[in-house]
XYZ file of C-alpha atoms in Angstrom:
741
model
C 0.000 0.000 0.000
C 1.302 3.420 -0.918
C 1.325 6.515 1.303
C -1.609 7.866 -0.694
C -4.909 7.331 1.109
C -7.364 9.603 -0.700
C -8.316 9.306 -4.359
C -6.713 12.698 -5.037
C -3.413 11.571 -3.537
C -3.506 8.373 -5.579
C -4.058 10.427 -8.738
C -1.141 12.690 -7.823
C 1.155 9.714 -7.273
C 0.047 8.213 -10.569
C 0.803 11.458 -12.390
C 4.304 11.590 -10.906
C 4.867 7.968 -11.890
C 3.827 8.655 -15.462
C 6.057 11.740 -15.576
C 9.042 9.695 -14.377
C 8.378 6.942 -16.909
C 8.186 9.480 -19.720
C 11.056 11.826 -18.798
C 13.417 9.784 -16.644
C 13.334 6.044 -17.362
C 16.179 4.263 -15.596
C 18.169 3.709 -18.795
C 18.151 7.472 -19.398
C 19.193 8.071 -15.784
C 22.106 5.658 -16.224
C 23.413 7.710 -19.131
C 23.428 10.847 -16.946
C 25.122 9.450 -13.817
C 28.321 11.472 -14.257
C 26.540 14.799 -14.675
C 24.156 14.046 -11.806
C 27.131 13.376 -9.516
C 28.488 16.906 -9.955
C 25.098 18.533 -9.447
C 23.856 19.261 -12.945
C 20.091 19.662 -12.845
C 18.285 17.132 -15.108
C 17.071 18.471 -18.435
C 13.470 17.661 -17.509
C 13.488 19.780 -14.320
C 11.640 22.699 -15.924
C 8.923 20.313 -17.123
C 8.536 18.961 -13.589
C 8.306 22.508 -12.238
C 5.666 23.323 -14.824
C 3.613 20.396 -13.487
C 3.938 21.783 -9.952
C 4.946 18.456 -8.402
C 7.740 20.067 -6.390
C 5.393 22.677 -4.893
C 2.308 20.635 -4.038
C 2.623 21.600 -0.361
C 3.554 25.278 -0.815
C 0.680 27.725 -0.219
C -0.846 29.318 -3.301
C 0.168 32.808 -2.186
C 3.803 31.790 -2.741
C 3.113 30.146 -6.109
C 2.483 26.601 -4.888
C -0.458 24.207 -5.138
C -1.795 24.744 -1.603
C -1.654 21.130 -0.472
C -0.348 19.517 2.694
C 2.871 17.756 3.593
C 1.101 14.388 3.327
C 0.314 15.266 -0.291
C 3.896 16.034 -1.291
C 4.951 12.911 0.625
C 3.188 10.960 -2.137
C 5.353 12.780 -4.697
C 8.570 11.885 -2.876
C 7.512 8.279 -2.353
C 6.670 7.836 -6.043
C 9.931 9.528 -7.064
C 11.816 7.099 -4.833
C 9.967 4.169 -6.337
C 10.694 5.393 -9.880
C 14.313 6.299 -9.013
C 13.691 9.834 -10.245
C 17.185 11.372 -10.065
C 18.394 14.811 -9.112
C 17.381 17.470 -6.590
C 13.682 16.751 -5.984
C 13.943 15.347 -2.429
C 16.350 17.995 -1.063
C 14.401 20.812 -2.751
C 11.032 19.704 -1.390
C 12.637 19.218 2.022
C 14.030 22.753 1.931
C 10.634 24.265 1.161
C 8.967 22.126 3.848
C 11.507 23.423 6.368
C 10.993 27.003 5.176
C 7.268 26.619 5.889
C 8.160 26.101 9.550
C 9.689 29.588 9.765
C 7.847 32.799 10.461
C 6.060 33.587 7.217
C 7.601 36.981 6.552
C 11.171 35.781 6.813
C 10.661 32.808 4.470
C 8.375 34.402 1.876
C 11.107 35.204 -0.644
C 12.638 31.757 -0.412
C 9.282 30.005 -0.774
C 8.502 32.021 -3.870
C 11.882 31.147 -5.375
C 11.437 27.451 -4.649
C 7.896 27.414 -6.022
C 9.348 29.040 -9.144
C 11.779 26.176 -9.651
C 15.016 27.034 -7.837
C 16.707 24.010 -6.314
C 17.739 23.873 -2.668
C 19.165 21.767 0.158
C 19.045 21.774 3.971
C 22.170 21.667 6.146
C 21.437 20.450 9.674
C 23.577 22.031 12.400
C 24.649 18.747 13.983
C 26.800 17.918 10.968
C 28.172 21.392 10.282
C 30.857 23.670 11.744
C 29.340 27.025 10.844
C 30.052 29.804 13.331
C 28.335 33.188 13.201
C 30.177 36.277 14.399
C 28.084 39.342 15.164
C 28.510 42.435 12.971
C 26.701 45.778 12.795
C 24.421 44.479 10.041
C 23.932 40.951 11.399
C 26.454 38.134 11.266
C 29.442 36.895 9.350
C 29.542 33.113 8.923
C 32.467 30.794 8.315
C 32.554 27.014 8.327
C 31.729 23.778 6.532
C 28.523 21.803 6.102
C 29.883 18.304 6.169
C 28.644 15.894 3.494
C 25.148 17.006 2.461
C 22.633 15.525 0.052
C 21.858 17.680 -2.995
C 24.054 20.611 -2.077
C 25.968 20.583 -5.387
C 22.787 21.083 -7.404
C 21.279 23.545 -4.924
C 20.872 27.180 -5.922
C 19.912 27.904 -2.318
C 20.971 26.272 0.937
C 19.182 26.543 4.287
C 21.934 26.763 6.871
C 22.177 27.156 10.648
C 25.219 28.665 12.349
C 26.045 28.883 16.039
C 26.657 32.299 17.533
C 29.119 33.108 20.310
C 26.388 32.510 22.909
C 25.619 29.114 21.288
C 22.307 30.228 19.793
C 21.339 29.092 16.294
C 20.872 31.513 13.425
C 19.089 30.124 10.363
C 19.605 31.804 7.017
C 19.588 31.195 3.259
C 22.770 30.952 1.215
C 22.906 31.821 -2.453
C 25.438 29.181 -3.455
C 26.605 31.232 -6.447
C 28.089 34.032 -4.306
C 31.850 34.544 -3.884
C 31.703 33.694 -0.172
C 30.172 30.245 -0.827
C 31.870 27.311 -2.522
C 30.675 23.768 -3.018
C 32.942 20.740 -3.358
C 31.355 17.619 -4.830
C 32.139 14.158 -3.502
C 31.870 10.723 -5.071
C 28.544 9.689 -3.621
C 27.216 6.254 -2.758
C 23.940 7.157 -4.433
C 24.713 7.475 -8.136
C 21.487 9.327 -8.947
C 21.825 12.306 -6.579
C 24.788 14.514 -5.797
C 26.465 14.903 -2.431
C 28.984 17.528 -1.471
C 30.266 19.997 1.080
C 29.253 23.647 1.356
C 32.022 25.960 2.570
C 31.381 29.524 3.714
C 34.102 32.070 4.324
C 33.152 35.418 5.860
C 29.675 35.014 4.430
C 27.524 38.051 5.316
C 24.087 37.414 6.815
C 22.066 40.606 7.305
C 19.789 40.356 10.333
C 16.795 41.142 8.134
C 17.363 37.992 6.055
C 17.567 35.487 8.931
C 14.876 32.812 9.016
C 13.083 33.198 12.322
C 10.939 30.772 14.267
C 12.729 27.598 13.204
C 13.068 24.930 15.887
C 15.958 22.606 15.140
C 14.090 19.562 16.461
C 11.088 20.297 14.258
C 13.392 20.809 11.276
C 15.105 17.503 11.953
C 11.717 15.771 12.122
C 10.678 17.130 8.723
C 13.976 16.083 7.135
C 13.708 12.549 8.497
C 10.013 12.185 7.660
C 10.474 13.127 4.016
C 13.587 10.956 3.751
C 11.471 8.078 5.053
C 8.976 8.655 2.239
C 11.760 8.256 -0.329
C 13.108 5.044 1.221
C 9.573 3.661 1.569
C 9.164 4.121 -2.187
C 12.465 2.350 -2.866
C 11.443 -0.631 -0.757
C 8.054 -0.749 -2.497
C 9.900 -0.988 -5.811
C 11.922 -3.884 -4.413
C 8.714 -5.698 -3.420
C 7.249 -5.262 -6.902
C 10.486 -6.323 -8.590
C 10.756 -9.443 -6.442
C 7.109 -10.376 -7.013
C 7.510 -10.109 -10.776
C 10.770 -12.094 -10.704
C 9.333 -14.911 -8.590
C 6.270 -15.168 -10.811
C 8.318 -15.570 -13.992
C 11.750 -17.066 -13.213
C 12.098 -20.838 -13.609
C 14.635 -23.180 -12.040
C 14.628 -26.969 -11.827
C 11.649 -26.918 -14.158
C 9.498 -24.883 -11.766
C 8.615 -21.252 -11.187
C 10.791 -20.243 -8.246
C 7.814 -18.404 -6.782
C 6.449 -21.809 -5.766
C 9.414 -22.388 -3.437
C 8.091 -21.843 0.086
C 11.331 -20.368 1.398
C 11.186 -17.637 -1.254
C 7.470 -17.086 -0.670
C 8.093 -16.511 3.029
C 11.043 -14.230 2.359
C 9.053 -12.194 -0.151
C 6.029 -11.963 2.158
C 8.248 -10.791 5.014
C 9.684 -8.137 2.703
C 6.147 -6.961 1.954
C 5.289 -6.795 5.659
C 8.381 -4.685 6.357
C 7.567 -2.478 3.381
C 4.045 -1.847 4.695
C 5.417 -0.947 8.126
C 7.961 1.399 6.541
C 5.224 3.118 4.539
C 2.996 3.487 7.597
C 5.841 4.911 9.691
C 6.798 7.378 6.942
C 3.189 8.530 6.584
C 2.906 8.948 10.349
C 6.036 11.108 10.433
C 4.762 13.562 7.805
C 1.222 13.768 9.162
C 2.647 14.697 12.594
C 4.043 18.019 11.328
C 1.072 19.930 12.760
C 1.053 18.067 16.073
C 2.872 18.993 19.309
C 6.639 18.713 19.034
C 6.830 15.684 21.326
C 4.447 13.811 19.018
C 6.337 14.911 15.905
C 9.655 13.779 17.399
C 8.165 10.418 18.358
C 6.737 9.844 14.879
C 9.876 11.012 13.045
C 12.210 8.918 15.189
C 9.923 5.951 14.577
C 10.199 6.525 10.835
C 13.991 6.626 11.131
C 13.932 3.241 12.866
C 11.265 1.600 10.692
C 11.588 3.185 7.240
C 14.994 4.773 6.734
C 17.516 2.665 8.615
C 16.173 -0.766 7.486
C 15.913 0.215 3.808
C 19.399 -0.952 2.692
C 18.887 -4.377 4.283
C 15.411 -4.723 2.799
C 16.626 -3.906 -0.706
C 19.533 -6.306 -0.131
C 16.987 -8.996 0.780
C 15.371 -8.371 -2.595
C 18.741 -8.583 -4.313
C 19.474 -11.989 -2.798
C 16.147 -13.320 -4.097
C 17.348 -12.453 -7.594
C 20.553 -14.396 -7.022
C 23.604 -13.337 -9.017
C 21.335 -11.545 -11.512
C 20.607 -8.875 -8.937
C 24.301 -8.282 -8.248
C 25.153 -7.217 -11.783
C 25.764 -3.622 -12.841
C 23.106 -3.971 -15.525
C 20.327 -4.750 -13.051
C 18.595 -1.730 -11.529
C 18.670 -3.215 -8.040
C 22.091 -1.853 -7.181
C 20.953 1.698 -7.936
C 18.124 1.358 -5.409
C 20.451 -0.378 -2.951
C 22.956 2.472 -3.232
C 20.223 5.082 -2.904
C 18.728 3.463 0.193
C 22.184 3.122 1.744
C 22.961 6.796 1.175
C 19.645 8.014 2.582
C 19.997 5.790 5.657
C 23.453 7.250 6.258
C 22.173 10.805 5.819
C 20.076 10.753 9.005
C 22.904 9.546 11.259
C 23.226 6.451 13.465
C 19.921 4.651 14.028
C 20.820 4.046 17.684
C 20.260 7.744 18.375
C 16.785 7.620 16.896
C 15.873 4.452 18.781
C 17.057 6.014 22.046
C 14.965 9.091 21.272
C 11.871 6.915 20.944
C 12.805 5.165 24.192
C 13.216 8.457 26.028
C 10.016 9.959 24.689
C 7.815 6.933 25.374
C 8.767 7.159 29.031
C 6.631 10.319 29.092
C 4.476 10.336 25.943
C 2.532 7.733 23.997
C 2.073 8.157 20.248
C -1.370 9.642 19.765
C -3.063 7.708 16.971
C -6.510 9.224 17.475
C -8.292 10.944 14.617
C -9.493 14.510 14.960
C -13.219 14.125 14.359
C -14.234 17.552 15.720
C -18.042 17.677 16.002
C -18.784 15.020 13.404
C -21.781 12.858 14.443
C -22.301 15.013 17.544
C -25.761 13.629 18.337
C -24.454 10.072 18.096
C -21.506 10.914 20.335
C -23.807 12.542 22.886
C -25.990 9.410 23.034
C -22.986 7.158 23.519
C -21.529 9.462 26.157
C -24.815 9.517 28.072
C -24.992 5.714 28.054
C -21.427 5.328 29.273
C -21.930 7.963 31.963
C -24.929 5.980 33.170
C -22.823 2.823 33.150
C -20.143 4.547 35.236
C -22.646 4.915 38.060
C -23.200 1.135 38.159
C -20.977 -1.720 39.298
C -20.560 -5.322 38.266
C -21.067 -7.795 41.086
C -20.531 -11.197 39.478
C -17.453 -13.162 38.340
C -16.635 -13.750 34.704
C -17.109 -17.153 33.095
C -13.832 -16.945 31.143
C -11.390 -16.018 33.865
C -10.730 -13.622 36.707
C -10.437 -10.480 34.593
C -12.301 -7.192 34.912
C -13.471 -7.257 31.298
C -15.288 -10.577 31.883
C -17.124 -9.518 35.057
C -20.924 -9.719 35.050
C -23.557 -7.480 36.548
C -25.599 -4.282 36.043
C -22.827 -2.265 34.406
C -22.082 -4.891 31.760
C -25.787 -5.524 31.179
C -26.423 -1.843 30.464
C -23.572 -1.679 27.941
C -24.723 -4.922 26.312
C -28.370 -3.823 26.080
C -27.202 -0.573 24.460
C -25.439 -2.575 21.724
C -22.009 -1.181 22.634
C -20.115 -4.397 23.336
C -19.896 -5.134 19.612
C -21.400 -1.980 18.074
C -20.500 -2.915 14.496
C -22.854 -5.909 14.645
C -26.360 -5.528 13.229
C -29.289 -4.611 15.436
C -30.401 -5.857 17.910
C -27.026 -7.368 18.833
C -25.148 -4.187 17.944
C -26.098 -0.822 16.520
C -24.835 -1.224 12.937
C -22.061 1.252 13.779
C -20.106 2.363 10.743
C -16.315 2.837 10.992
C -16.678 6.491 12.011
C -19.149 5.624 14.761
C -16.913 2.807 15.997
C -14.074 5.310 16.387
C -16.365 7.645 18.346
C -17.357 4.796 20.662
C -13.708 3.869 21.200
C -12.891 7.485 22.029
C -15.742 7.737 24.529
C -14.643 4.554 26.302
C -11.058 5.888 26.365
C -12.242 9.106 28.027
C -13.580 7.067 30.962
C -10.592 5.241 32.364
C -12.641 3.971 35.324
C -15.021 2.181 32.957
C -13.763 -1.234 31.893
C -14.937 -2.126 28.408
C -16.526 -5.599 28.494
C -14.982 -8.355 26.383
C -16.604 -11.310 24.667
C -13.368 -13.291 24.709
C -13.378 -16.203 22.286
C -17.053 -15.564 21.554
C -16.016 -12.413 19.702
C -14.840 -14.724 16.899
C -17.854 -17.067 17.024
C -20.966 -14.945 17.457
C -20.571 -13.237 14.043
C -20.999 -16.674 12.469
C -24.165 -17.249 14.495
C -25.426 -13.838 13.391
C -24.752 -14.582 9.716
C -25.814 -18.248 9.583
C -27.958 -18.993 12.648
C -31.775 -18.940 12.638
C -33.490 -16.336 14.862
C -34.212 -18.743 17.728
C -30.547 -19.801 17.869
C -29.416 -16.174 17.811
C -31.797 -15.309 20.646
C -30.683 -18.316 22.674
C -26.970 -17.608 22.536
C -26.167 -13.976 21.743
C -27.804 -12.005 24.616
C -26.514 -14.224 27.469
C -23.051 -14.297 25.905
C -22.991 -10.523 25.696
C -24.061 -10.358 29.338
C -21.120 -12.630 30.160
C -23.301 -15.530 31.306
C -22.006 -17.999 28.692
C -18.405 -18.934 27.875
C -17.249 -20.375 24.552
C -14.398 -22.335 23.040
C -13.360 -23.006 19.461
C -12.954 -26.651 18.415
C -11.097 -26.331 15.117
C -7.538 -27.666 15.463
C -6.756 -31.385 15.494
C -3.542 -33.357 16.020
C -3.312 -33.898 12.267
C -4.921 -30.633 11.184
C -3.653 -27.510 12.895
C -3.887 -24.555 10.554
C -4.845 -26.908 7.690
C -8.578 -27.076 8.369
C -9.156 -28.984 5.147
C -7.365 -31.992 6.716
C -9.956 -32.401 9.496
C -10.619 -35.999 10.542
C -13.366 -35.499 13.152
C -16.498 -37.119 11.691
C -20.114 -35.984 11.851
C -22.461 -38.822 10.907
C -26.116 -38.052 10.210
C -28.522 -39.794 12.602
C -32.179 -39.336 13.421
C -32.716 -35.787 14.671
C -29.101 -34.704 14.474
C -25.467 -35.735 14.115
C -23.149 -38.157 15.873
C -19.644 -36.728 16.414
C -16.439 -38.738 16.838
C -12.987 -37.228 16.876
C -10.185 -35.517 18.739
C -9.571 -31.759 19.068
C -6.473 -30.107 20.493
C -5.141 -26.691 21.564
C -8.676 -25.716 22.603
C -8.512 -22.623 24.802
C -11.024 -22.360 27.655
C -12.619 -25.763 26.962
C -12.550 -26.488 30.699
C -14.854 -23.518 31.464
C -16.822 -23.266 28.217
C -20.572 -23.778 28.077
C -20.587 -24.127 24.294
C -18.089 -24.524 21.486
C -17.890 -23.886 17.756
C -17.037 -27.267 16.225
C -15.844 -28.191 12.747
C -16.434 -31.780 11.654
C -16.362 -33.649 8.357
C -19.926 -34.324 7.210
C -19.195 -35.766 3.768
C -15.984 -37.815 3.444
C -16.544 -38.202 -0.292
C -16.648 -34.464 -0.989
C -13.633 -32.320 -1.844
C -11.690 -31.570 1.327
C -12.879 -27.988 1.669
C -16.491 -28.781 0.795
C -17.374 -31.663 3.116
C -17.200 -29.794 6.445
C -19.990 -28.692 8.778
C -20.028 -25.940 11.400
C -21.775 -26.994 14.632
C -22.558 -25.523 18.030
C -21.568 -28.079 20.663
C -22.941 -28.195 24.213
C -19.753 -28.795 26.206
C -21.773 -30.664 28.886
C -23.048 -33.265 26.413
C -22.375 -36.954 27.007
C -19.243 -38.341 25.357
C -17.003 -35.275 25.849
C -13.716 -35.738 27.717
C -11.508 -32.711 28.394
C -7.857 -33.164 29.301
C -5.811 -30.049 30.177
C -2.499 -29.537 28.385
C 0.172 -28.280 30.726
C 2.290 -25.652 29.019
C 5.931 -24.740 29.432
C 4.795 -21.983 31.800
C 3.221 -24.579 34.101
C -0.246 -23.232 33.301
C -3.029 -25.073 31.494
C -4.797 -22.657 29.177
C -5.161 -25.253 26.394
C -6.935 -28.575 26.311
C -7.412 -31.765 24.373
C -11.056 -32.601 23.751
C -12.069 -36.200 22.955
C -15.458 -36.678 21.303
C -17.038 -40.127 21.448
C -20.528 -40.560 19.980
C -21.465 -37.028 20.977
C -24.945 -36.086 19.794
C -25.604 -32.643 18.296
C -29.218 -31.852 17.321
C -30.000 -30.633 13.815
C -30.759 -27.100 14.933
C -27.158 -26.744 16.149
C -25.784 -27.061 12.603
C -25.156 -23.579 11.181
C -25.884 -23.253 7.481
C -25.858 -26.305 5.254
C -23.996 -29.486 6.134
C -21.104 -28.549 3.840
C -20.917 -24.795 4.585
C -18.404 -25.186 7.394
C -15.295 -24.166 5.461
C -16.645 -20.762 4.453
C -18.048 -20.124 7.930
C -14.730 -21.132 9.497
C -12.798 -18.754 7.257
C -15.069 -15.923 8.416
C -14.438 -16.901 12.056
C -10.678 -17.041 11.525
C -10.771 -13.595 9.905
C -12.483 -12.255 13.019
C -9.784 -13.876 15.131
C -6.917 -12.355 13.189
C -8.370 -8.872 13.514
C -8.690 -9.348 17.274
C -5.148 -10.610 17.621
C -3.897 -7.501 15.828
C -5.285 -5.542 18.788
C -2.640 -7.036 21.078
C -0.354 -4.209 19.947
C -1.981 -2.033 22.604
C -0.488 -4.129 25.418
C 2.717 -2.802 26.952
C 5.186 -5.658 27.436
C 8.176 -3.502 28.293
C 7.559 -3.053 32.006
C 10.714 -4.948 32.959
C 12.934 -2.851 30.696
C 11.326 0.403 31.810
C 11.853 -0.523 35.462
C 15.516 -1.328 34.850
C 16.069 1.844 32.799
C 14.788 3.950 35.700
C 17.591 2.770 37.971
C 20.406 1.719 35.597
C 23.748 3.456 35.239
C 24.198 5.613 32.140
C 25.851 2.936 29.977
C 23.187 0.305 30.641
C 20.447 2.916 30.446
C 21.433 3.823 26.902
C 21.201 0.169 25.855
C 17.831 -0.178 27.549
C 16.456 2.976 25.957
C 17.569 1.830 22.529
C 15.828 -1.526 22.976
C 12.664 0.137 24.281
C 12.721 2.574 21.373
C 13.163 -0.178 18.807
C 10.138 -2.055 20.140
C 8.025 1.087 20.472
C 8.877 2.187 16.918
C 7.635 -1.191 15.664
C 4.532 -0.903 17.823
C 3.705 2.578 16.554
C 4.184 1.483 12.940
C 1.606 -1.273 13.440
C -0.747 1.221 15.074
C -0.277 3.582 12.124
C -1.102 0.707 9.791
C -4.422 0.400 11.614
C -5.066 4.146 11.550
C -4.462 4.254 7.808
C -6.869 1.358 7.287
C -9.476 3.165 9.396
C -9.112 6.327 7.327
C -9.520 4.305 4.137
C -12.717 2.751 5.501
C -14.010 6.164 6.535
C -13.374 7.281 2.957
C -15.657 4.511 1.750
C -12.903 2.296 0.390
C -12.956 -1.485 0.660
C -11.032 -3.211 3.452
C -7.385 -3.758 2.568
C -4.697 -6.174 3.641
C -3.929 -4.575 7.010
C -5.160 -7.468 9.172
C -2.967 -10.046 7.423
C 0.044 -7.728 7.514
C -0.559 -6.856 11.176
C -0.719 -10.516 12.227
C 2.768 -11.223 10.869
C 4.069 -7.869 12.088
C 2.817 -8.686 15.586
C 4.654 -12.021 15.569
C 7.871 -10.285 14.517
C 7.338 -7.651 17.201
C 6.714 -10.212 19.939
C 9.895 -12.110 19.125
C 11.878 -8.871 18.992
C 10.385 -7.703 22.297
C 11.181 -10.775 24.341
C 14.592 -11.203 22.749
C 15.475 -7.704 23.941
C 14.030 -8.358 27.397
C 16.054 -11.550 27.878
C 19.253 -10.002 26.559
C 19.047 -6.971 28.830
C 17.533 -8.232 32.076
C 20.294 -10.762 32.742
C 19.948 -12.795 35.969
C 16.290 -11.834 36.429
C 15.439 -14.511 33.867
C 16.923 -17.134 36.209
C 13.970 -16.638 38.585
C 10.480 -17.640 37.500
C 8.646 -15.173 39.743
C 11.025 -12.232 39.456
C 9.984 -8.641 40.105
C 9.692 -7.171 37.533
C 8.347 -10.253 35.768
C 10.581 -11.538 32.978
C 10.446 -15.258 32.364
C 6.764 -15.911 33.116
C 5.525 -13.637 30.295
C 8.210 -15.113 28.045
C 7.012 -18.659 28.699
C 3.513 -17.617 27.602
C 4.859 -16.286 24.295
C 4.127 -19.402 22.165
C 0.398 -19.036 22.857
C 0.451 -15.595 21.249
C 2.724 -16.643 18.389
C 0.565 -19.622 17.448
C -2.901 -18.233 18.160
C -5.010 -17.813 15.040
C -2.623 -19.868 12.894
C 1.118 -20.115 12.609
C 3.200 -17.326 11.147
C 4.247 -19.598 8.291
C 0.638 -20.158 7.228
C 0.019 -16.434 7.305
C 3.124 -15.834 5.185
C 1.769 -18.340 2.657
C -1.489 -16.385 2.528
C 0.317 -13.073 2.006
C 2.604 -14.516 -0.677
C -0.142 -16.232 -2.648
C -3.266 -14.154 -2.030
C -1.768 -10.657 -1.792
C 1.459 -10.840 -3.805
C 0.072 -13.250 -6.381
C 2.925 -15.757 -6.180
C 2.151 -19.126 -7.751
C 0.961 -22.086 -5.733
C 2.755 -25.398 -6.063
């Protein structure tokens, strides 16, 4: 998925892509590498300026198109994907930085940039510029350090330190006698790099750019750089997909090889996270500085720094072909490597995330203003009424607040707010916008625990879609009130994620079905009142077609439940043995062979729910240690915390983007499948960091803070809803279009 969310942004990105294909195909770029390296502006630059692509975000009063930074982010992303060479990224970055300054001081520069002048930004942390006060302003001397696009820049935005260590921002006309630029042999062959030197350069006080905050500037630079690297990684995904679909070895398309499918699917997941993080960084430009810093640092960790490795992963899937000079891959690899280097060491950005998340959480809420005010008022009134009540009964699915029963839960259930997206009377047919409003209203009331349906959240939608009215009435209201507990009887010893391999048999008898079989890994079977059961109803039918979906009374004769003790010592899972268990006809949902389709719908519900685990904070042990560690250990802890939090925020941004798409009336995308794999990667990364940094605490099972007990529960999260490998197969074949065996 690209950064573009709206139809207008998609059209803009498409126009940039067509421009690049027409004016700057890669073979034409290759022929201009030497001139690009010394800063010559491409011959098509005036045509690009005429299209206004470089000034999408500049207000109309300065000659721009009047868009937002998220709009021009689509331009940069597409340019990165098309390997559009030259000064586009540094020039857009310069104008985006100029927009942060007080309007009067930047007006001339913005007009020049909208008119087509090229520019670059020099950050103070990689420069030695010193400003000495004069009667008219300052005199500046120093060097920029290696800077992207400075050789082709007609203007440079520069900051110099004064004698009292303040920063003065100003604009340099690089053609003046007091400014010289020395080009360097850059890693990226499609964009120049060089060093700007100033010697006694005069800066009148009236020309200084005022109101620029160096942290905000740094955030803009990193966010736009992330958009470029996100585009490069997207190109790598497309190139790999095309290669795997067409390349043959050993008489087979190599896209059928599972190892390559998994590698390609993982590349896609990382690409989606990079895109989400880049988008989040540019949309945060109007938010408080702490939020902007958190989003930009996350983009550095998730989109910029990983880009060289991700493109290298693509290269290795091409084999030796990808390592040749003639293949375009090395140009993208070089470009990604250069951009990653341009933002500095990733450890600094990870530590910044770690520091900030000790005080701030990334705000992923949407600003809905007064949209649906009457609806919000009704929801708020209901929840305020619920706040005055208390639950007084235990939960059927465990000793957790969100399972408790009583007046408070009953009120929320009767109002249709436990699962508001369900149809009336079980929900309120809440559209995506209304669901967001409900979430916000619950969040405003921290003392109000939102009730959970537990496993039933994945089962009741099937009853709603396929159950007759009397079955719906029998099961849905008491489950919403928390009076019934459920389990899911899908997996078998010989059929885990492969539901088509089910061996449990359902034989038709008078008045119902006789069930014989063996289920395993069944959560909550020991407390469940009912279960959703898959059984083979027609052994002669094709594997996916001969399956029925039943509701099983867990107190029926012939059911034996044996707990499975896990590595943690707990017994959350069970084996369930079914011997001549009778299920009446009215407990079969749909037709006798509809079970596969109903099961797929249930599993889809489960995967969406599992994606919500990203809201749980698993870093308590590391945060506790960081609070008391010495400076050396604290830096390591903050970096690990930041790395995990950057991943977490990227997954959250993926969900926010999907929500915005749904609010725009677009069809659901691939976010749930991507998020499931991303969550597995995040969980492994999280606990690896915890074990590596907590040391001897992991030698004690009941340590404070807890380390090993949560770790020993990790497999349940990794395997719930299907293994990661199965999900990678789905992404490779269903999303990327790689061939099946």
